[in-house]
């Protein structure tokens, strides 16, 4: 996402310390802020953060974000919405999942060799806790959550290899006929995203054009005797024109590139299907590096 924005030199609106809107090169933090901001889903929310009584030595108050369920006031349909509330909630879940994933990767330790393909995604059927992987006497999935937290006995452990084999088989069976359709869907989604970026780029060009016009008018109105101000306004006008031209050129170049079609030919589609049916065979071969963890 951030790469797409930067590739297209798209900027995002921010408020500066005077409360004016300025357009800035996006950072990951800014995008996360936009994704988490309920105003984009049209809602007015009060009480998203909670200040603790403690303060930093600098005098700054420590605040933490409350989970959505603890927000004090939520008034939906307050602003024009860019996305509906359900979609907003889904995005919040995705963000917190990504964060959990990140934290788990931080704490899971160095990945070890061995298949155990379900590492981190297998839950115990008996007690419902997440199972870990142990590498003694071959790989095995272990449910030791209760044992660790309450000091009881191990809930259960199962050898990993036969389970992995079943899951891999089921995975290939499910994925095989669906692959091409999925690829097409992914292409459609990609195209829709590209179109959205195109619209954003067009809007940005409009904005730059308006700014250049404004700068031109300001320059026209200045008293020519007032040389210092005239020179400064001329400099601003030229700068605005330069920015506009760069944005227009970049947009045209991208348009030209996009028009080169990248649709799969029927022959390529057949190749793709054939490759898909060989995947299980490749999977069994040990001489290929799969990047397994
Ligand atoms: Zn268990």
PDB file of C-alpha atoms and ligand atoms in Angstrom:
ATOM      1  CA  UNK A   1       0.000   0.000   0.000  1.00  0.00           C
ATOM      2  CA  UNK A   2       2.614   2.467   1.075  1.00  0.00           C
ATOM      3  CA  UNK A   3       4.774   1.466  -1.867  1.00  0.00           C
ATOM      4  CA  UNK A   4       1.912   2.044  -4.312  1.00  0.00           C
ATOM      5  CA  UNK A   5       1.357   5.522  -2.884  1.00  0.00           C
ATOM      6  CA  UNK A   6       5.037   6.372  -3.020  1.00  0.00           C
ATOM      7  CA  UNK A   7       5.479   4.943  -6.532  1.00  0.00           C
ATOM      8  CA  UNK A   8       2.776   7.316  -7.687  1.00  0.00           C
ATOM      9  CA  UNK A   9       4.093  10.196  -5.572  1.00  0.00           C
ATOM     10  CA  UNK A  10       0.649  10.419  -3.950  1.00  0.00           C
ATOM     11  CA  UNK A  11       0.484  12.495  -0.799  1.00  0.00           C
ATOM     12  CA  UNK A  12      -1.968  12.269   2.105  1.00  0.00           C
ATOM     13  CA  UNK A  13      -3.617  15.123   4.010  1.00  0.00           C
ATOM     14  CA  UNK A  14      -2.409  15.932   7.533  1.00  0.00           C
ATOM     15  CA  UNK A  15      -2.992  18.812   9.851  1.00  0.00           C
ATOM     16  CA  UNK A  16       0.074  20.836  10.752  1.00  0.00           C
ATOM     17  CA  UNK A  17       0.512  22.424  14.157  1.00  0.00           C
ATOM     18  CA  UNK A  18      -1.487  25.473  13.083  1.00  0.00           C
ATOM     19  CA  UNK A  19      -4.445  23.264  12.183  1.00  0.00           C
ATOM     20  CA  UNK A  20      -4.041  23.806   8.419  1.00  0.00           C
ATOM     21  CA  UNK A  21      -4.211  20.924   5.996  1.00  0.00           C
ATOM     22  CA  UNK A  22      -0.905  20.047   4.393  1.00  0.00           C
ATOM     23  CA  UNK A  23      -0.173  17.210   1.962  1.00  0.00           C
ATOM     24  CA  UNK A  24       2.648  14.930   3.016  1.00  0.00           C
ATOM     25  CA  UNK A  25       4.536  11.894   1.759  1.00  0.00           C
ATOM     26  CA  UNK A  26       2.818   9.000   3.580  1.00  0.00           C
ATOM     27  CA  UNK A  27       4.472   6.962   6.314  1.00  0.00           C
ATOM     28  CA  UNK A  28       3.294   3.635   7.737  1.00  0.00           C
ATOM     29  CA  UNK A  29       2.187   5.442  10.890  1.00  0.00           C
ATOM     30  CA  UNK A  30       0.020   7.899   8.952  1.00  0.00           C
ATOM     31  CA  UNK A  31      -1.682   5.099   7.024  1.00  0.00           C
ATOM     32  CA  UNK A  32      -2.313   3.122  10.208  1.00  0.00           C
ATOM     33  CA  UNK A  33      -3.810   6.275  11.701  1.00  0.00           C
ATOM     34  CA  UNK A  34      -6.171   6.619   8.729  1.00  0.00           C
ATOM     35  CA  UNK A  35      -7.162   2.944   8.831  1.00  0.00           C
ATOM     36  CA  UNK A  36      -7.928   3.169  12.543  1.00  0.00           C
ATOM     37  CA  UNK A  37      -9.759   6.488  12.362  1.00  0.00           C
ATOM     38  CA  UNK A  38     -13.512   5.859  12.695  1.00  0.00           C
ATOM     39  CA  UNK A  39     -14.278   9.209  11.031  1.00  0.00           C
ATOM     40  CA  UNK A  40     -13.526   7.566   7.663  1.00  0.00           C
ATOM     41  CA  UNK A  41     -16.419   5.188   8.380  1.00  0.00           C
ATOM     42  CA  UNK A  42     -18.583   8.216   9.094  1.00  0.00           C
ATOM     43  CA  UNK A  43     -18.614   7.854  12.876  1.00  0.00           C
ATOM     44  CA  UNK A  44     -17.957  10.392  15.574  1.00  0.00           C
ATOM     45  CA  UNK A  45     -16.162   8.735  18.478  1.00  0.00           C
ATOM     46  CA  UNK A  46     -15.237  10.092  21.844  1.00  0.00           C
ATOM     47  CA  UNK A  47     -12.952   8.314  24.287  1.00  0.00           C
ATOM     48  CA  UNK A  48     -10.707   6.286  21.968  1.00  0.00           C
ATOM     49  CA  UNK A  49      -7.753   6.841  24.247  1.00  0.00           C
ATOM     50  CA  UNK A  50      -7.396   6.712  27.954  1.00  0.00           C
ATOM     51  CA  UNK A  51      -4.920   8.838  29.870  1.00  0.00           C
ATOM     52  CA  UNK A  52      -3.181   7.190  32.751  1.00  0.00           C
ATOM     53  CA  UNK A  53      -2.410   9.075  35.916  1.00  0.00           C
ATOM     54  CA  UNK A  54       1.306   8.613  35.439  1.00  0.00           C
ATOM     55  CA  UNK A  55       3.180  11.185  33.393  1.00  0.00           C
ATOM     56  CA  UNK A  56       6.459  11.056  31.593  1.00  0.00           C
ATOM     57  CA  UNK A  57       9.273  13.065  33.148  1.00  0.00           C
ATOM     58  CA  UNK A  58       8.768  15.534  30.281  1.00  0.00           C
ATOM     59  CA  UNK A  59       5.278  16.273  31.598  1.00  0.00           C
ATOM     60  CA  UNK A  60       3.581  14.491  28.699  1.00  0.00           C
ATOM     61  CA  UNK A  61       0.627  12.402  29.812  1.00  0.00           C
ATOM     62  CA  UNK A  62       0.774   8.735  29.021  1.00  0.00           C
ATOM     63  CA  UNK A  63      -2.240   7.608  27.037  1.00  0.00           C
ATOM     64  CA  UNK A  64      -3.219   4.241  25.653  1.00  0.00           C
ATOM     65  CA  UNK A  65      -5.747   3.327  23.029  1.00  0.00           C
ATOM     66  CA  UNK A  66      -8.903   1.682  24.307  1.00  0.00           C
ATOM     67  CA  UNK A  67     -10.212  -1.367  22.493  1.00  0.00           C
ATOM     68  CA  UNK A  68     -13.280  -0.549  20.360  1.00  0.00           C
ATOM     69  CA  UNK A  69     -15.628  -2.193  22.839  1.00  0.00           C
ATOM     70  CA  UNK A  70     -14.591   0.372  25.475  1.00  0.00           C
ATOM     71  CA  UNK A  71     -15.063   3.539  23.450  1.00  0.00           C
ATOM     72  CA  UNK A  72     -17.238   5.939  25.393  1.00  0.00           C
ATOM     73  CA  UNK A  73     -19.368   7.465  22.660  1.00  0.00           C
ATOM     74  CA  UNK A  74     -19.887   6.240  19.119  1.00  0.00           C
ATOM     75  CA  UNK A  75     -22.258   8.150  16.850  1.00  0.00           C
ATOM     76  CA  UNK A  76     -22.495   6.477  13.483  1.00  0.00           C
ATOM     77  CA  UNK A  77     -23.385   8.186  10.170  1.00  0.00           C
ATOM     78  CA  UNK A  78     -22.105  11.498  11.453  1.00  0.00           C
ATOM     79  CA  UNK A  79     -19.775  12.302   8.532  1.00  0.00           C
ATOM     80  CA  UNK A  80     -19.763  11.351   4.845  1.00  0.00           C
ATOM     81  CA  UNK A  81     -18.349   7.812   4.988  1.00  0.00           C
ATOM     82  CA  UNK A  82     -15.608   6.402   2.791  1.00  0.00           C
ATOM     83  CA  UNK A  83     -16.429   2.888   3.905  1.00  0.00           C
ATOM     84  CA  UNK A  84     -19.272   1.246   5.804  1.00  0.00           C
ATOM     85  CA  UNK A  85     -19.050   0.348   9.466  1.00  0.00           C
ATOM     86  CA  UNK A  86     -18.853  -3.439   8.936  1.00  0.00           C
ATOM     87  CA  UNK A  87     -15.880  -2.961   6.646  1.00  0.00           C
ATOM     88  CA  UNK A  88     -14.269  -0.634   9.196  1.00  0.00           C
ATOM     89  CA  UNK A  89     -14.679  -3.288  11.899  1.00  0.00           C
ATOM     90  CA  UNK A  90     -13.195  -5.952   9.638  1.00  0.00           C
ATOM     91  CA  UNK A  91     -10.166  -3.736   9.049  1.00  0.00           C
ATOM     92  CA  UNK A  92      -9.684  -3.285  12.808  1.00  0.00           C
ATOM     93  CA  UNK A  93      -9.755  -7.053  13.285  1.00  0.00           C
ATOM     94  CA  UNK A  94      -7.229  -7.502  10.484  1.00  0.00           C
ATOM     95  CA  UNK A  95      -4.949  -4.889  11.990  1.00  0.00           C
ATOM     96  CA  UNK A  96      -5.017  -6.467  15.422  1.00  0.00           C
ATOM     97  CA  UNK A  97      -4.485  -9.917  13.899  1.00  0.00           C
ATOM     98  CA  UNK A  98      -1.456  -8.609  12.031  1.00  0.00           C
ATOM     99  CA  UNK A  99      -0.183  -7.144  15.240  1.00  0.00           C
ATOM    100  CA  UNK A 100      -0.753 -10.393  17.134  1.00  0.00           C
ATOM    101  CA  UNK A 101       1.026 -12.253  14.342  1.00  0.00           C
ATOM    102  CA  UNK A 102       3.921  -9.836  14.576  1.00  0.00           C
ATOM    103  CA  UNK A 103       4.139 -10.241  18.336  1.00  0.00           C
ATOM    104  CA  UNK A 104       3.928 -13.991  18.082  1.00  0.00           C
ATOM    105  CA  UNK A 105       6.731 -14.036  15.540  1.00  0.00           C
ATOM    106  CA  UNK A 106       8.766 -11.910  17.910  1.00  0.00           C
ATOM    107  CA  UNK A 107       8.290 -14.373  20.736  1.00  0.00           C
ATOM    108  CA  UNK A 108       8.194 -17.647  18.877  1.00  0.00           C
ATOM    109  CA  UNK A 109      11.966 -17.837  18.690  1.00  0.00           C
ATOM    110  CA  UNK A 110      14.110 -18.790  15.758  1.00  0.00           C
ATOM    111  CA  UNK A 111      12.290 -20.980  13.238  1.00  0.00           C
ATOM    112  CA  UNK A 112      13.617 -24.490  13.212  1.00  0.00           C
ATOM    113  CA  UNK A 113      13.875 -27.038  10.436  1.00  0.00           C
ATOM    114  CA  UNK A 114      11.269 -29.710  10.111  1.00  0.00           C
ATOM    115  CA  UNK A 115       7.912 -29.561   8.416  1.00  0.00           C
ATOM    116  CA  UNK A 116       5.255 -29.148  11.145  1.00  0.00           C
ATOM    117  CA  UNK A 117       3.419 -27.048   8.569  1.00  0.00           C
ATOM    118  CA  UNK A 118       0.661 -26.157  10.991  1.00  0.00           C
ATOM    119  CA  UNK A 119       2.978 -24.399  13.412  1.00  0.00           C
ATOM    120  CA  UNK A 120       1.071 -21.595  15.086  1.00  0.00           C
ATOM    121  CA  UNK A 121      -2.281 -22.403  13.455  1.00  0.00           C
ATOM    122  CA  UNK A 122      -3.391 -25.604  15.166  1.00  0.00           C
ATOM    123  CA  UNK A 123      -5.749 -25.608  18.133  1.00  0.00           C
ATOM    124  CA  UNK A 124      -6.407 -28.398  20.594  1.00  0.00           C
ATOM    125  CA  UNK A 125      -9.709 -30.244  20.088  1.00  0.00           C
ATOM    126  CA  UNK A 126      -9.930 -31.068  23.767  1.00  0.00           C
ATOM    127  CA  UNK A 127      -9.400 -27.784  25.528  1.00  0.00           C
ATOM    128  CA  UNK A 128      -9.389 -25.264  22.674  1.00  0.00           C
ATOM    129  CA  UNK A 129      -5.955 -23.787  23.367  1.00  0.00           C
ATOM    130  CA  UNK A 130      -3.358 -23.166  20.713  1.00  0.00           C
ATOM    131  CA  UNK A 131      -0.928 -26.060  20.299  1.00  0.00           C
ATOM    132  CA  UNK A 132       2.807 -25.668  20.072  1.00  0.00           C
ATOM    133  CA  UNK A 133       5.373 -27.739  18.220  1.00  0.00           C
ATOM    134  CA  UNK A 134       7.961 -29.934  19.883  1.00  0.00           C
ATOM    135  CA  UNK A 135      10.913 -31.450  18.114  1.00  0.00           C
ATOM    136  CA  UNK A 136      11.692 -34.536  20.124  1.00  0.00           C
ATOM    137  CA  UNK A 137      11.164 -38.049  18.800  1.00  0.00           C
ATOM    138  CA  UNK A 138      10.124 -36.442  15.509  1.00  0.00           C
ATOM    139  CA  UNK A 139       7.842 -33.440  15.261  1.00  0.00           C
ATOM    140  CA  UNK A 140       4.775 -33.363  17.412  1.00  0.00           C
ATOM    141  CA  UNK A 141       2.001 -30.937  18.190  1.00  0.00           C
ATOM    142  CA  UNK A 142       1.672 -30.407  21.913  1.00  0.00           C
ATOM    143  CA  UNK A 143      -1.062 -28.828  23.972  1.00  0.00           C
ATOM    144  CA  UNK A 144       0.815 -27.622  26.987  1.00  0.00           C
ATOM    145  CA  UNK A 145      -1.001 -24.353  27.637  1.00  0.00           C
ATOM    146  CA  UNK A 146      -2.765 -25.542  30.789  1.00  0.00           C
ATOM    147  CA  UNK A 147       0.288 -27.432  31.945  1.00  0.00           C
ATOM    148  CA  UNK A 148       2.369 -24.286  31.646  1.00  0.00           C
ATOM    149  CA  UNK A 149      -0.109 -21.835  33.110  1.00  0.00           C
ATOM    150  CA  UNK A 150      -1.596 -24.001  35.860  1.00  0.00           C
ATOM    151  CA  UNK A 151       1.062 -26.619  36.393  1.00  0.00           C
ATOM    152  CA  UNK A 152      -1.193 -29.552  35.518  1.00  0.00           C
ATOM    153  CA  UNK A 153      -0.453 -32.469  33.244  1.00  0.00           C
ATOM    154  CA  UNK A 154       0.030 -32.158  29.466  1.00  0.00           C
ATOM    155  CA  UNK A 155      -3.369 -32.054  27.782  1.00  0.00           C
ATOM    156  CA  UNK A 156      -2.311 -34.080  24.741  1.00  0.00           C
ATOM    157  CA  UNK A 157       0.356 -34.459  22.098  1.00  0.00           C
ATOM    158  CA  UNK A 158       0.152 -35.886  18.593  1.00  0.00           C
ATOM    159  CA  UNK A 159       2.782 -36.865  16.032  1.00  0.00           C
ATOM    160  CA  UNK A 160       2.961 -34.131  13.388  1.00  0.00           C
ATOM    161  CA  UNK A 161       3.846 -36.038  10.222  1.00  0.00           C
ATOM    162  CA  UNK A 162       0.571 -37.932   9.580  1.00  0.00           C
ATOM    163  CA  UNK A 163      -1.455 -34.804  10.378  1.00  0.00           C
ATOM    164  CA  UNK A 164       0.703 -32.711   8.067  1.00  0.00           C
ATOM    165  CA  UNK A 165       0.295 -35.266   5.281  1.00  0.00           C
ATOM    166  CA  UNK A 166      -3.512 -35.138   5.539  1.00  0.00           C
ATOM    167  CA  UNK A 167      -3.596 -31.373   5.608  1.00  0.00           C
ATOM    168  CA  UNK A 168      -1.207 -30.989   2.660  1.00  0.00           C
ATOM    169  CA  UNK A 169      -3.294 -33.419   0.643  1.00  0.00           C
ATOM    170  CA  UNK A 170      -6.506 -31.617   1.494  1.00  0.00           C
ATOM    171  CA  UNK A 171      -4.877 -28.300   0.686  1.00  0.00           C
ATOM    172  CA  UNK A 172      -3.802 -29.359  -2.792  1.00  0.00           C
ATOM    173  CA  UNK A 173      -7.175 -30.969  -3.475  1.00  0.00           C
ATOM    174  CA  UNK A 174      -8.900 -27.724  -2.553  1.00  0.00           C
ATOM    175  CA  UNK A 175      -6.540 -25.397  -4.321  1.00  0.00           C
ATOM    176  CA  UNK A 176      -6.115 -27.204  -7.606  1.00  0.00           C
ATOM    177  CA  UNK A 177      -9.297 -26.520  -9.568  1.00  0.00           C
ATOM    178  CA  UNK A 178      -9.723 -23.168  -7.887  1.00  0.00           C
ATOM    179  CA  UNK A 179      -6.309 -21.746  -8.690  1.00  0.00           C
ATOM    180  CA  UNK A 180      -7.000 -20.147 -12.019  1.00  0.00           C
ATOM    181  CA  UNK A 181     -10.255 -18.659 -10.831  1.00  0.00           C
ATOM    182  CA  UNK A 182      -8.412 -17.266  -7.827  1.00  0.00           C
ATOM    183  CA  UNK A 183      -5.744 -15.782 -10.035  1.00  0.00           C
ATOM    184  CA  UNK A 184      -8.403 -14.082 -12.126  1.00  0.00           C
ATOM    185  CA  UNK A 185     -10.089 -12.743  -9.001  1.00  0.00           C
ATOM    186  CA  UNK A 186      -6.770 -11.460  -7.713  1.00  0.00           C
ATOM    187  CA  UNK A 187      -6.182  -9.750 -11.051  1.00  0.00           C
ATOM    188  CA  UNK A 188      -9.598  -8.105 -10.893  1.00  0.00           C
ATOM    189  CA  UNK A 189      -8.941  -6.889  -7.358  1.00  0.00           C
ATOM    190  CA  UNK A 190      -5.579  -5.577  -8.454  1.00  0.00           C
ATOM    191  CA  UNK A 191      -7.183  -3.736 -11.338  1.00  0.00           C
ATOM    192  CA  UNK A 192      -9.793  -2.182  -9.072  1.00  0.00           C
ATOM    193  CA  UNK A 193      -7.051  -1.013  -6.726  1.00  0.00           C
ATOM    194  CA  UNK A 194      -5.164   0.461  -9.681  1.00  0.00           C
ATOM    195  CA  UNK A 195      -8.268   2.333 -10.777  1.00  0.00           C
ATOM    196  CA  UNK A 196      -8.722   3.751  -7.286  1.00  0.00           C
ATOM    197  CA  UNK A 197      -5.105   4.915  -7.311  1.00  0.00           C
ATOM    198  CA  UNK A 198      -5.663   6.453 -10.754  1.00  0.00           C
ATOM    199  CA  UNK A 199      -8.589   8.451  -9.409  1.00  0.00           C
ATOM    200  CA  UNK A 200      -6.496   9.609  -6.450  1.00  0.00           C
ATOM    201  CA  UNK A 201      -3.741  10.670  -8.818  1.00  0.00           C
ATOM    202  CA  UNK A 202      -6.214  12.579 -10.980  1.00  0.00           C
ATOM    203  CA  UNK A 203      -7.534  14.375  -7.907  1.00  0.00           C
ATOM    204  CA  UNK A 204      -4.032  15.248  -6.841  1.00  0.00           C
ATOM    205  CA  UNK A 205      -3.342  16.717 -10.280  1.00  0.00           C
ATOM    206  CA  UNK A 206      -6.543  18.769 -10.043  1.00  0.00           C
ATOM    207  CA  UNK A 207      -5.442  20.091  -6.668  1.00  0.00           C
ATOM    208  CA  UNK A 208      -1.968  20.984  -7.970  1.00  0.00           C
ATOM    209  CA  UNK A 209      -3.540  22.701 -10.985  1.00  0.00           C
ATOM    210  CA  UNK A 210      -5.714  24.782  -8.683  1.00  0.00           C
ATOM    211  CA  UNK A 211      -2.706  25.703  -6.552  1.00  0.00           C
ATOM    212  CA  UNK A 212      -0.761  26.806  -9.616  1.00  0.00           C
ATOM    213  CA  UNK A 213      -3.736  28.922 -10.712  1.00  0.00           C
ATOM    214  CA  UNK A 214      -3.956  30.493  -7.273  1.00  0.00           C
ATOM    215  CA  UNK A 215      -0.229  31.276  -7.274  1.00  0.00           C
ATOM    216  CA  UNK A 216      -0.545  32.818 -10.728  1.00  0.00           C
ATOM    217  CA  UNK A 217      -3.394  35.070  -9.569  1.00  0.00           C
ATOM    218  CA  UNK A 218      -1.469  36.175  -6.493  1.00  0.00           C
ATOM    219  CA  UNK A 219       1.505  37.017  -8.677  1.00  0.00           C
ATOM    220  CA  UNK A 220      -0.709  38.964 -11.112  1.00  0.00           C
ATOM    221  CA  UNK A 221      -2.188  41.060  -8.356  1.00  0.00           C
ATOM    222  CA  UNK A 222       1.017  42.136  -6.708  1.00  0.00           C
ATOM    223  CA  UNK A 223       2.230  45.673  -7.249  1.00  0.00           C
ATOM    224  CA  UNK A 224       5.259  45.309  -9.613  1.00  0.00           C
ATOM    225  CA  UNK A 225       7.059  48.022  -7.634  1.00  0.00           C
ATOM    226  CA  UNK A 226       7.051  45.750  -4.650  1.00  0.00           C
ATOM    227  CA  UNK A 227       9.942  43.724  -6.072  1.00  0.00           C
ATOM    228  CA  UNK A 228      10.724  41.476  -3.113  1.00  0.00           C
ATOM    229  CA  UNK A 229       7.175  40.232  -2.816  1.00  0.00           C
ATOM    230  CA  UNK A 230       6.788  39.951  -6.579  1.00  0.00           C
ATOM    231  CA  UNK A 231       9.943  37.839  -6.766  1.00  0.00           C
ATOM    232  CA  UNK A 232       8.751  35.564  -3.954  1.00  0.00           C
ATOM    233  CA  UNK A 233       5.309  35.104  -5.542  1.00  0.00           C
ATOM    234  CA  UNK A 234       6.894  34.376  -8.902  1.00  0.00           C
ATOM    235  CA  UNK A 235       9.083  31.743  -7.258  1.00  0.00           C
ATOM    236  CA  UNK A 236       6.025  30.115  -5.677  1.00  0.00           C
ATOM    237  CA  UNK A 237       4.131  30.161  -8.966  1.00  0.00           C
ATOM    238  CA  UNK A 238       7.026  28.506 -10.771  1.00  0.00           C
ATOM    239  CA  UNK A 239       7.304  25.901  -8.021  1.00  0.00           C
ATOM    240  CA  UNK A 240       3.594  25.108  -8.264  1.00  0.00           C
ATOM    241  CA  UNK A 241       3.864  24.743 -12.047  1.00  0.00           C
ATOM    242  CA  UNK A 242       6.854  22.457 -11.729  1.00  0.00           C
ATOM    243  CA  UNK A 243       5.036  20.208  -9.251  1.00  0.00           C
ATOM    244  CA  UNK A 244       1.993  20.080 -11.515  1.00  0.00           C
ATOM    245  CA  UNK A 245       4.037  19.189 -14.584  1.00  0.00           C
ATOM    246  CA  UNK A 246       5.889  16.392 -12.749  1.00  0.00           C
ATOM    247  CA  UNK A 247       2.602  14.892 -11.551  1.00  0.00           C
ATOM    248  CA  UNK A 248       1.077  15.094 -15.049  1.00  0.00           C
ATOM    249  CA  UNK A 249       4.125  13.505 -16.692  1.00  0.00           C
ATOM    250  CA  UNK A 250       4.238  10.666 -14.164  1.00  0.00           C
ATOM    251  CA  UNK A 251       0.525  10.037 -14.681  1.00  0.00           C
ATOM    252  CA  UNK A 252       0.892   9.894 -18.482  1.00  0.00           C
ATOM    253  CA  UNK A 253       3.846   7.517 -18.262  1.00  0.00           C
ATOM    254  CA  UNK A 254       1.894   5.170 -16.006  1.00  0.00           C
ATOM    255  CA  UNK A 255      -1.136   5.277 -18.302  1.00  0.00           C
ATOM    256  CA  UNK A 256       1.051   4.252 -21.246  1.00  0.00           C
ATOM    257  CA  UNK A 257       2.466   1.332 -19.270  1.00  0.00           C
ATOM    258  CA  UNK A 258      -0.911   0.149 -18.035  1.00  0.00           C
ATOM    259  CA  UNK A 259      -2.272  -0.072 -21.544  1.00  0.00           C
ATOM    260  CA  UNK A 260       0.135  -2.867 -22.330  1.00  0.00           C
ATOM    261  CA  UNK A 261      -2.127  -5.800 -21.582  1.00  0.00           C
ATOM    262  CA  UNK A 262      -0.929  -8.519 -19.238  1.00  0.00           C
ATOM    263  CA  UNK A 263      -3.837 -10.923 -19.689  1.00  0.00           C
ATOM    264  CA  UNK A 264      -2.928 -14.583 -19.815  1.00  0.00           C
ATOM    265  CA  UNK A 265      -3.172 -16.164 -23.254  1.00  0.00           C
ATOM    266  CA  UNK A 266      -5.085 -19.485 -23.439  1.00  0.00           C
ATOM    267  CA  UNK A 267      -1.726 -21.303 -23.784  1.00  0.00           C
ATOM    268  CA  UNK A 268      -0.443 -19.635 -20.644  1.00  0.00           C
ATOM    269  CA  UNK A 269      -3.646 -20.563 -18.839  1.00  0.00           C
ATOM    270  CA  UNK A 270      -3.107 -24.217 -19.757  1.00  0.00           C
ATOM    271  CA  UNK A 271       0.492 -24.073 -18.574  1.00  0.00           C
ATOM    272  CA  UNK A 272      -0.705 -22.633 -15.325  1.00  0.00           C
ATOM    273  CA  UNK A 273      -3.236 -25.411 -14.781  1.00  0.00           C
ATOM    274  CA  UNK A 274      -0.618 -28.053 -15.630  1.00  0.00           C
ATOM    275  CA  UNK A 275       1.859 -26.560 -13.185  1.00  0.00           C
ATOM    276  CA  UNK A 276      -0.837 -26.558 -10.514  1.00  0.00           C
ATOM    277  CA  UNK A 277      -1.471 -30.279 -10.891  1.00  0.00           C
ATOM    278  CA  UNK A 278       2.232 -30.989 -10.401  1.00  0.00           C
ATOM    279  CA  UNK A 279       2.482 -29.050  -7.189  1.00  0.00           C
ATOM    280  CA  UNK A 280       1.834 -32.036  -4.860  1.00  0.00           C
ATOM    281  CA  UNK A 281       4.644 -33.910  -6.588  1.00  0.00           C
ATOM    282  CA  UNK A 282       7.035 -30.993  -6.114  1.00  0.00           C
ATOM    283  CA  UNK A 283       5.998 -30.754  -2.492  1.00  0.00           C
ATOM    284  CA  UNK A 284       7.178 -34.314  -1.842  1.00  0.00           C
ATOM    285  CA  UNK A 285      10.610 -33.660  -3.311  1.00  0.00           C
ATOM    286  CA  UNK A 286      13.173 -32.874  -0.675  1.00  0.00           C
ATOM    287  CA  UNK A 287      15.693 -31.252  -3.047  1.00  0.00           C
ATOM    288  CA  UNK A 288      13.582 -28.111  -3.427  1.00  0.00           C
ATOM    289  CA  UNK A 289      13.915 -25.303  -0.933  1.00  0.00           C
ATOM    290  CA  UNK A 290      10.358 -24.351   0.078  1.00  0.00           C
ATOM    291  CA  UNK A 291      11.281 -21.804   2.645  1.00  0.00           C
ATOM    292  CA  UNK A 292       9.492 -23.950   5.220  1.00  0.00           C
ATOM    293  CA  UNK A 293       9.689 -22.824   8.765  1.00  0.00           C
TER     294      UNK A 293
HETATM  295 ZN1  LIG B   1      -5.593 -29.130  25.083  1.00  0.00          ZN
END
